[in-house]
Structure formats: C-alpha cells, structure tokens
XYZ file of C-alpha atoms in Angstrom:
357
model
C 94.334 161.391 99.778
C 97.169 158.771 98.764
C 98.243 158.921 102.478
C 94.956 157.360 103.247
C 95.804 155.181 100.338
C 99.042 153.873 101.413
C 98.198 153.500 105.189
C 96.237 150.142 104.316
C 98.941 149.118 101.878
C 101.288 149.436 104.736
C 99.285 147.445 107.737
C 98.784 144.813 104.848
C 102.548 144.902 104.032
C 103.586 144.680 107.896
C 101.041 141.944 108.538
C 102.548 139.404 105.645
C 106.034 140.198 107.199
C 104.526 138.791 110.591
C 102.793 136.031 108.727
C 106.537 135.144 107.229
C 108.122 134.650 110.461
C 108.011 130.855 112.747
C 108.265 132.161 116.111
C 109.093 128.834 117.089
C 112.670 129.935 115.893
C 112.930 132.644 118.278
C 114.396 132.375 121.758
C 117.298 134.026 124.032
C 119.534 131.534 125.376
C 122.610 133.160 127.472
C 126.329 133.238 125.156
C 128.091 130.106 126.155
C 131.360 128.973 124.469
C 130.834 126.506 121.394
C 132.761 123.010 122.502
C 135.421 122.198 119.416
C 133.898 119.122 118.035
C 134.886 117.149 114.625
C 132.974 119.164 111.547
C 130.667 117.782 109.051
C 133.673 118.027 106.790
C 135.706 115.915 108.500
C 137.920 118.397 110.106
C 139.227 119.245 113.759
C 139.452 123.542 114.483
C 142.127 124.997 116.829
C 142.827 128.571 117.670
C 145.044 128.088 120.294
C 147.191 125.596 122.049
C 145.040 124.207 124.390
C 142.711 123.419 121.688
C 145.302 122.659 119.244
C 146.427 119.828 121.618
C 142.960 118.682 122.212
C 142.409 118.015 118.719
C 145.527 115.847 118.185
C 143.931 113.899 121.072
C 140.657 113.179 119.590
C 142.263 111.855 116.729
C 144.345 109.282 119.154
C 141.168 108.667 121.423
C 139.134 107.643 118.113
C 142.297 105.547 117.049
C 142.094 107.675 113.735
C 145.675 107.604 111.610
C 144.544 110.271 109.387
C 142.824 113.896 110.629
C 142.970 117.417 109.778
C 142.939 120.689 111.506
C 141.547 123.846 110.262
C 143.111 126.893 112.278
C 141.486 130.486 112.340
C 142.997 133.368 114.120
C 145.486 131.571 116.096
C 146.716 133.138 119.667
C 149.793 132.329 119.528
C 152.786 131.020 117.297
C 151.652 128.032 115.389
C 154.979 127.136 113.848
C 156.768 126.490 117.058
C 153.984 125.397 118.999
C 152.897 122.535 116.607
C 155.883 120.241 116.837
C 155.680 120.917 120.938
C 152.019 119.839 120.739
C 152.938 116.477 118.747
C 155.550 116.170 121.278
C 153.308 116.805 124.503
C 150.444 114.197 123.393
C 153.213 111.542 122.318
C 155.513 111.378 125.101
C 153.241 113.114 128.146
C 150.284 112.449 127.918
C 149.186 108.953 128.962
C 146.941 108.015 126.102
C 149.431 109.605 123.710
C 152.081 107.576 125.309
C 150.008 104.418 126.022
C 148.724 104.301 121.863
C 151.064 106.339 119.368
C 154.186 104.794 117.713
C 154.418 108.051 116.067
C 152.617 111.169 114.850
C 153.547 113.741 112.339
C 151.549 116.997 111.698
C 152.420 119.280 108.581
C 150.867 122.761 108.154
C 150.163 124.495 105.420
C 148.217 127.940 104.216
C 144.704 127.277 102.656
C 143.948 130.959 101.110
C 142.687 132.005 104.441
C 143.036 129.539 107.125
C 145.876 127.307 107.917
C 145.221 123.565 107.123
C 147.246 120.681 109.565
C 147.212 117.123 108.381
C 148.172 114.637 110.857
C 149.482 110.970 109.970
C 149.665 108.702 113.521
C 150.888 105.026 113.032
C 149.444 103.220 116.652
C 150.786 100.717 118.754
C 147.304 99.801 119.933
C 144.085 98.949 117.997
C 140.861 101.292 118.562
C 139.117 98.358 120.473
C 142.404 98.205 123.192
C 142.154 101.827 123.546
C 138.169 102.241 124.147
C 138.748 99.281 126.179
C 140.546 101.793 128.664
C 138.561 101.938 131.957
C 137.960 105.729 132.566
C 139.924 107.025 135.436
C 139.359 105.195 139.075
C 140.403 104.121 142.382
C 142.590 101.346 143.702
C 139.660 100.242 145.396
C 137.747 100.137 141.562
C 141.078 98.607 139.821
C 141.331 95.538 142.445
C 137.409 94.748 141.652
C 138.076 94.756 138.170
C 141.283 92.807 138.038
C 139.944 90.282 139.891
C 137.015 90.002 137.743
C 139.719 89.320 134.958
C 141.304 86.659 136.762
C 137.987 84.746 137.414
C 137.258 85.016 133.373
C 141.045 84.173 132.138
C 141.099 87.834 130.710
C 144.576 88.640 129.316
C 144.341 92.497 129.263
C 143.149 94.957 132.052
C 144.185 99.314 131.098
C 142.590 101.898 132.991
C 143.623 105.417 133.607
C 144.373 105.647 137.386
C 145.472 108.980 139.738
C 147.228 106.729 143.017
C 149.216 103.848 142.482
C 152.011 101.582 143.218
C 153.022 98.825 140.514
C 153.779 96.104 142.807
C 150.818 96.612 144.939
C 148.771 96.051 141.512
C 151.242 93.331 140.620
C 150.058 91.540 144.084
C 146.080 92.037 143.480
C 146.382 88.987 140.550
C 148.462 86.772 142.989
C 146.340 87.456 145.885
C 143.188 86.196 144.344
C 144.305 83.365 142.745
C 145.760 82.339 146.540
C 142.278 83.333 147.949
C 140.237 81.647 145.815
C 141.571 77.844 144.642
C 138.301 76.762 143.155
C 137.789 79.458 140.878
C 141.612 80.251 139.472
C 143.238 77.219 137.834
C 146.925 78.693 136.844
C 148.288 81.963 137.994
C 149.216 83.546 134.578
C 152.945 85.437 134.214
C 151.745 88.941 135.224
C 153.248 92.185 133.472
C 152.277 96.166 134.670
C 153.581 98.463 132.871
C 152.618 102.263 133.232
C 152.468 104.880 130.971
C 154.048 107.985 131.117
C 156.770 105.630 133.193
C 157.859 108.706 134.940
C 155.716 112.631 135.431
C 152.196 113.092 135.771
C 149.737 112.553 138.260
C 147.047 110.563 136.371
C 148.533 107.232 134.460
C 147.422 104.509 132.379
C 148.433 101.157 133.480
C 148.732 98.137 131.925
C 148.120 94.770 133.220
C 149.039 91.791 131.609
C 148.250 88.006 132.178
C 149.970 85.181 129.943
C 148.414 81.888 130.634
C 149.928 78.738 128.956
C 145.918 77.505 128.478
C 143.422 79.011 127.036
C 140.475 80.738 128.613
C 137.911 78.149 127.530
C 140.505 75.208 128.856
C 140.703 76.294 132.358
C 137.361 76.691 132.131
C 136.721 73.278 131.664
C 139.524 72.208 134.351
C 137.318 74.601 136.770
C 134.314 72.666 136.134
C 136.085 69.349 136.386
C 137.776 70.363 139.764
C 134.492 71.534 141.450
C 133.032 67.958 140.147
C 135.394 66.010 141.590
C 135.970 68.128 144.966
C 132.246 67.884 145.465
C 132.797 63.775 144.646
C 135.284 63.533 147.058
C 133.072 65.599 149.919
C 130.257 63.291 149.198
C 132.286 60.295 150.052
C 133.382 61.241 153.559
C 129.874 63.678 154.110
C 128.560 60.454 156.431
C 131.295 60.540 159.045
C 131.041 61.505 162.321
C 134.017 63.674 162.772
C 136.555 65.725 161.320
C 139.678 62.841 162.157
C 137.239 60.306 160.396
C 136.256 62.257 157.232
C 139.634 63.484 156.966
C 141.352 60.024 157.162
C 138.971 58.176 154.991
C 139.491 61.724 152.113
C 143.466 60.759 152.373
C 142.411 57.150 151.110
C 140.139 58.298 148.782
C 142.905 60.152 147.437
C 145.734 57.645 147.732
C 143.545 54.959 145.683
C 142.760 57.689 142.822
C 146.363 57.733 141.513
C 149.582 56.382 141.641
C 150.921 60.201 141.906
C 154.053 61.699 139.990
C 155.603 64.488 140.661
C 155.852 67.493 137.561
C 155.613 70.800 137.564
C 152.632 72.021 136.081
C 151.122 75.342 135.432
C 147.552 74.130 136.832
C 148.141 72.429 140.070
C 144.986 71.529 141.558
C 143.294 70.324 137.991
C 146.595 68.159 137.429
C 146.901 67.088 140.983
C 142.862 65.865 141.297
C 142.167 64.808 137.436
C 145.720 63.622 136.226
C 147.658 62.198 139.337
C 150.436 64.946 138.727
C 151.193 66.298 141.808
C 152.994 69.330 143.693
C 152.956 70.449 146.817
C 150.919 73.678 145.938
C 148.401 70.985 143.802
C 147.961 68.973 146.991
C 147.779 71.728 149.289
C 145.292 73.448 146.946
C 143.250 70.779 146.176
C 142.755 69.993 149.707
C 141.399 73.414 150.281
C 139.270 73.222 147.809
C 137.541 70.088 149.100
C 137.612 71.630 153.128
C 135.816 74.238 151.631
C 133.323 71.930 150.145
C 133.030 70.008 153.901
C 132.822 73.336 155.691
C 135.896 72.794 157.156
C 138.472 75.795 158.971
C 141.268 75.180 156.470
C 144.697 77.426 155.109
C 147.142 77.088 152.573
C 150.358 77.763 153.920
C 152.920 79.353 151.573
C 156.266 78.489 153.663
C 159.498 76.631 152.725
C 160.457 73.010 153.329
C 164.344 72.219 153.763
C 165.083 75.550 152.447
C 162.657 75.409 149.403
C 159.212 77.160 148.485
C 156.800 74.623 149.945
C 153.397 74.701 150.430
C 150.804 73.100 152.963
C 148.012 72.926 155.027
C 146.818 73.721 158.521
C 143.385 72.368 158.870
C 140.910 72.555 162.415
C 140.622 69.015 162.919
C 137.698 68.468 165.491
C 138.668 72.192 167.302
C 142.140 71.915 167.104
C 144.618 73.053 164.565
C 147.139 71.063 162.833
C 149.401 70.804 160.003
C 148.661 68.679 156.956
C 151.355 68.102 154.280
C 149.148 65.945 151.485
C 151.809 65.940 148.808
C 154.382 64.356 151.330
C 152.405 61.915 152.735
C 151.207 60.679 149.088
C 154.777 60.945 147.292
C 156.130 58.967 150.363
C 153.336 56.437 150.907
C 152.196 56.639 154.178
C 149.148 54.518 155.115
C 147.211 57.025 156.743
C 147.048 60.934 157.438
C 149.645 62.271 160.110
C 148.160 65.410 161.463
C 151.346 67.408 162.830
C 151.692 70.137 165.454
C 154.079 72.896 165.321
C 157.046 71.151 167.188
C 156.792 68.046 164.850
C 157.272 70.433 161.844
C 161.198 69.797 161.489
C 162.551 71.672 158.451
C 159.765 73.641 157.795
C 159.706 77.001 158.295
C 156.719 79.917 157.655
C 155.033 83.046 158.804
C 154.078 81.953 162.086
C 151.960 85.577 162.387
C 149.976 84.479 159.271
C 147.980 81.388 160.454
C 146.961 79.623 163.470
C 149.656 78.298 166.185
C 149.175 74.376 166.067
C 150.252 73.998 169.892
C-alpha cells in the first residue's frame, strides 16, 4: 500500500524538477579553445609563453602603462622566460619596438597563482599607435602616402611584409613632381623602420616636415588654381599654341618685377609673390598648360652644372624647350621656344621626355 502511495509522490516530484529547468540553456556546441582576453578584473592570463608574450602585447597595442598577468599552471619556466618575453616584444617585435621606451614585469606568488605586474613608459601616444595601418602592400602604402601628401599629413605608420626604404622615400617626391597643382612644398621626408634589422613584417615610419602649416598651403593651393585658371582665361581666345603661349609670357612678365629667393613653395611664391625659381617657373607653367590642355613636362636637369629645372611644351605639334625663369630674370621681350641643339649648357635625361629635333 505505501508503494502505491509514494509512486504519485514521485511522478509529482520528477515533474517539478522538469518544471525547474529553462531548456533554453541547454545546447551542445563542439570544445573549442577559449581565446585569452582581458578579465572583468582587469587582468591578462598566461600559461605559457606564447600566451605570456601575447599578453605583454595587448597591453602595448592598447597603449596601457600599467597591466597585470594572472598565471595558472604554467608549461614551462616562468622565471627565465619572463625577462626573454619583455625582451622579445621590446626589441623584436615591431610594435614593441615601434612604441615602448621601456617595460618592466615583476612576478610574484598570489597564494595560488602567480601575479605579473607590468610598468611600460611609451614613446608613442595610443592615438599614433591605433593610427597604425594594419599590414599591406606597396601597392596599398603608395595610395595612402599620397593621400597624405594631398592633405599636408605629417605622419603615415603601417605594418608592411615587402619593402625598400628609398623606394618609399621616392613615393612622396614622385607625387609632388606629378601633380604641381595639388602639392605646394615638398616637406623634408624621414622613413624609418622598425625592427631596423630581422623580421619579415615591419612597421615603417614616414615622416613629412613642412615649414607651413596644413591649412596655409591650403590656402596657397586655392590661390594657385585661381590665378592659373586667370591666366588660361586670358590667352583661352587665341588661335594657336605660339599665340596663347606668347601673349601667357606677357601676362606673366607684367605681373611682377620678379626676384629671385629660394622658397619652400615655388609655384605659390612664383605666381602670387613675384619670387621666383626655376622649379617655381617651370611649375607654375605646368600648372597653367594643364589648365589650356596643353602637352607639357617639367624637366628636372642641370643648367651650367647646377640642378635646374624647365619645360618642354608641344607648341602647335612640335616639341620645344621653354626656360620661363630665364627668360623673366633676364628680360627678354618675348618667349624663345628652343630645340635641343640651342640648349647650350644644359644637360638632362634625354630618355625621359620628348626629343625637341
């Protein structure tokens, strides 16, 4: 009789433990390995060296001068392979190398875990070190430093696997060459790479020292492109090239009585200030061909031994040499448009530009 007695108790027993579970908290999800990430505590975990390293890292990537690291079970011999971490991230690794002044980790037993605090002074400030472009091509670096040139930028870092420092020394100096109207001074360039020697990925540092500021040759951009597109408009109603191009020289001559000065922004000082180079002359009148639709270079050559710079412009068809800054500084009445065998002291990469015959 009380086994018929207990048998309901039971069922109603084993039905309120079914009633007490959520089965929405039930599921079977394959083993996977749990990814070392900062605790709600604060703290970084290691239990071996890989991760051990890796957490000395996030600290630097997070530009964090304070962290600790709880270890548990460690793999393999903490006391000697601390200081060889520290040393690995600091003077390896390109972040480590890139960011840390200096790092010191100290370890000490915590009943049952071993507790590392870690004190990092940086070289860098978080913002320069997020700022790090993740890890690209030559291709991807070029795109970007050129971006930085057309916005005065001062700083370009990215992490990059194929290099060579003078080839990303060039990519600055090519685009200002390529692109007159946009680029007002060619800033002092730095690279410097980081580790300088091992490794195949690197960080690398590019930077650009302008004697104006951003928002100043901004302004001299503007004021260029207003008075190139001034100076196209007065010749636009000539018939040909010879005509436009002689009436531009006394459009020119009557702006200024031209000195010559170095200057750090040739083509704003030659067209808006009457300062004049031969790079300011020869870039400005690029600028304003380009404006007229008209086959123009900028020759990069030597004059009597000296860097020199110059023009060869297709006048009507035909190529010929231009040298703006010359003709100006010496007064002549009218534009002299030169072949190659009248170009007496001059010398350049004949390979480079069109033969003037």
């Amino acid at each position: 009789m009380k086994r018929l007695v207990l048998l309901p108790v039971l069922l109603v027993l084993l039905t309120g433990c079914s009633a007490l579970v959520n089965s929405s908290y039930l599921h079977v999800s394959p083993y996977t390995e749990p990814v070392k990430q900062e605790s709600e505590e604060g703290y970084q975990t290691a239990e071996n060296y890989l991760s051990l390293k890796n957490a000395l890292l996030y600290f630097v990537e997070n530009g964090q001068e304070q962290g600790s690291i709880r270890v548990y079970d460690y793999s393999g011999d903490l006391a000697s392979e601390l200081p060889e971490a520290v040393r690995e991230v600091t003077e390896k690794d390109p972040l480590g190398v890139y960011a840390v002044e200096t790092m010191e980790a100290e370890s000490s037993l915590i009943v049952a875990y071993q507790e590392i605090r870690v004190d990092i002074a940086f070289r860098r400030t978080p913002e320069q070190i997020k700022a790090i472009e993740p890890s690209t091509s030559m291709n991807v670096l070029t795109d970007r430093l050129e971006k930085a040139m057309a916005d005065y930028e001062t700083e370009v870092t990215a992490r990059v696997s194929y290099y060579n420092s003078e080839d990303v020394a060039a990519i600055p100096r090519n685009y200002y060459r390529s692109h007159p109207a946009e680029v007002m001074e060619m800033p002092k360039v730095t690279v410097n790479i980081y580790p300088e020697e091992g490794g195949y990925v690197r960080i690398i540092e590019v930077l650009m020292e302008y004697t104006n500021t951003a928002e100043q040759l901004r302004q001299y951009r503007e004021a260029v492109q207003t008075s190139a597109h001034a100076a196209q408009e007065y010749v636009r109603y000539r018939e040909t090239d010879t005509d436009k191009l002689q009436l531009l020289y006394t459009y020119l001559q009557e702006r200024f009585s031209y000195v010559a000065i170095d200057t750090a922004t040739p083509a704003y000082s030659f067209l808006c200030d009457g300062i004049a180079t031969s790079e300011g002359a020869a870039r400005s009148l690029q600028i304003i061909c380009d404006e007229m639709e008209l086959e123009c270079y900028t020759v990069e050559g030597f004059r009597d031994g000296k860097p020199y710079v110059w023009n060869i412009v297709a006048v009507d068809g035909i190529y010929c040499h231009v040298d703006l800054y010359r003709l100006l500084m010496e007064g002549s009445e009218g534009l002299l448009l030169l072949k190659d065998g009248a170009m007496t002291g001059y010398e350049w990469d004949v390979t480079a530009y069109p033969a003037c015959p």
